[in-house]
Amino acid sequence: MSAPDTIFHRGLFTTLDRSNPIASAVAIKDGVFTAVGHDHDIMQLAGPSTKIIDLKGRRVLPGLIDNHLHIIRGGLNFNMELRWDGVWSLADAMAMLKKQVAITPPPQWVRVVGGFTEHQFAEKRLPTIDELNAAAPDTPVFILHLYDRAMLNAAALRAVGYTKDTPEPPGGEIVRDAKGNPTGLLLAKPNANILYATLAKGPKLPFDYQVNSTRHFMRELNRLGVTGAIDAGGGFQNYPDDYAVIQKLSDEGQLTIRLAYNLFTQKPKGEKQDFLNWTRTSNYKQGTDYFRHNGAGEMLVFSAADFEDFRVPRPDMPPEMEGELEEVVRILAQNKWPWRLHATYDETISRALDVFEKVDQDTPLDGLHWFFDHAETISDQSIDRIAALGGGIAVQHRMAYQGEYFVERYGFGAAEATPPVKKIIDKGVKVSAGTDATRVASYNPWVSLAWLVTGMTVGGLRLTPQRNCLDRETALRMWTENVTWFSNEEGKKGRIQVGQFADLIVPDRDFFSCAESEIADTTSELTLVGGHVVYAAGEFKALDDRVPPPAMPDWSPVRSFGGYGNWVGTDGKAKAIRSQAMQMCGCASACGVHGHDHARAWSGQLPVADLRSFWGALGCACWAV
């Protein structure tokens, strides 16, 4: 056997290979692991040209794979978006917005497009329209909060042309003042189309800028340890037009995320024709190990799409749902295309299962890797029916961002297993984890891992009792090997194992021994995809030779703020204020609620900030530090 291209040694490898769970060294040749074992054995494989990298005892994990990420749409827009993901006070968020307003030229907008919740802010609120107008009297500002509302300042209202004569959108509301004029607040009730239809009115980046933007989004994901993703399509993401950028990057070998994509219909009442056309012109699995077709969804028919806004009552799907869904599912089953279906509520899932079971009677679904997305309120009976049909369930951490709203409507009892991840695992159903980023939640995988392990929202509310939380290894498998079934790539990736793709990460802390309160603040200091370094920082920075050109245009928020957690300062140096404060904490023991992250508790206006998570002032030890 020829010598490996690279050897990594003196590491603490969590391989997730049950026959070889721990290793200290790996050898990589032609993008795959060729040996996984101990230093003494692996180092003997080195040849004269083998690159040898000393990990100095650092923890190494398989690369993370997001089961539901709107990466194609997100990449086209990333350079235009100011991210409030991981920003812990509204004051800081507004300071960022004001700085961005000052450098954004007309007719461009400043847009904050999801990935955050008001509950993450110390102030526990969103900005007011008056505050937005004061911060940006002339520059259009658009802020999307989850999929429940959007806020537009006066300049943005002028830019989109909304007036007292603008009709009310179906399933949504343009909030008006006493004279009938729009105030700038748009509400999903529960249809979010008014929110993203308004966003679609904004300026778009030229093609070359979109290429640059997508590269920067992938690098941001690499910084957080993501090496693969399944793209779930999305509203206003048309195939093949909006796939030209990602196809170009694939053709030129510039993808740093392995991407499987699903096709999402865009035409209410025209869904059947879309899938007839696509099954004639596209082939399931077409593409490469970096960019490949993964079937249909998450939108199959609009009549089966419930909405994930827990601020409003659960929507009932219309009576035509079953007939329209059956037409599409029959096309997919006959062409051996798997599918994914967005479904928040069990009421939607059970009706969809009626259709799937009917189709299965004459066109067996056996072997098709179909699955439901989200499934927050799925019942035991529906889980069993999915198991009987051979399907799967892809969960995402939307409850980490909307848990407070769910509790307000349905109570703490209902939130204890929403979604019931532990039960799904125990029943043996295929299940994996992701984010549903970039709008309804953040793309940060560590927030999802923290939610799976702790059962807490980003606002600090404990939803899930310990009995329903996952241990760290199970949570990690949800983000690695488990995802491969959902893209029909089992055995190719997801573990550090001989023959699998050499996708791995060296996080900046030990996932298995750090405090639970620190999990969400993790980043990667070394990320490999196919044996190539796609991101490196800290002591590995010298290995980083794939840095993309600066973000375009020159006023891009990415240049000033980076992505999650406003991690880049104006001097371009990484910032980690919150994690640094936690590390400098001198107290003898961690708080049971916040760990050593006392800053989150201290920033609250009252010592009862944790009251709604059953702790209250007396239960939170931050106040004794």
Coordinates of N, CA and C in Angstrom, one line a residue, residues 27 99 164 203 291 330 385 410 473 515 521 588 598:
A27 N -4.5 7.9 9.3 CA -3.8 8.1 8.1 C -4.9 8.4 7.0
K99 N -24.2 50.6 13.1 CA -22.9 50.6 12.4 C -23.1 50.2 11.0
K164 N -51.7 52.4 2.7 CA -53.0 52.1 3.3 C -53.9 51.3 2.2
P203 N -33.1 44.3 -2.9 CA -32.0 44.1 -4.0 C -31.3 42.7 -3.8
F291 N -21.8 17.1 -4.3 CA -23.1 17.8 -4.7 C -24.0 16.8 -5.5
R330 N -47.4 9.3 -5.5 CA -47.4 8.3 -6.5 C -46.3 8.5 -7.5
R385 N -46.3 3.9 13.1 CA -46.7 3.8 11.7 C -45.5 4.1 10.7
Y410 N -49.3 25.8 25.0 CA -49.6 24.4 25.3 C -49.2 24.0 26.7
E473 N -22.8 11.3 23.5 CA -22.4 10.5 22.4 C -23.6 10.3 21.5
A515 N -18.3 21.9 30.3 CA -19.5 22.1 31.0 C -20.7 22.2 30.0
D521 N -21.1 27.3 22.7 CA -20.1 28.3 22.3 C -19.0 27.7 21.6
A588 N -16.2 28.8 42.8 CA -15.8 27.4 43.1 C -16.6 26.4 42.4
H598 N -22.4 33.3 34.1 CA -23.2 34.2 35.0 C -23.6 35.4 34.3

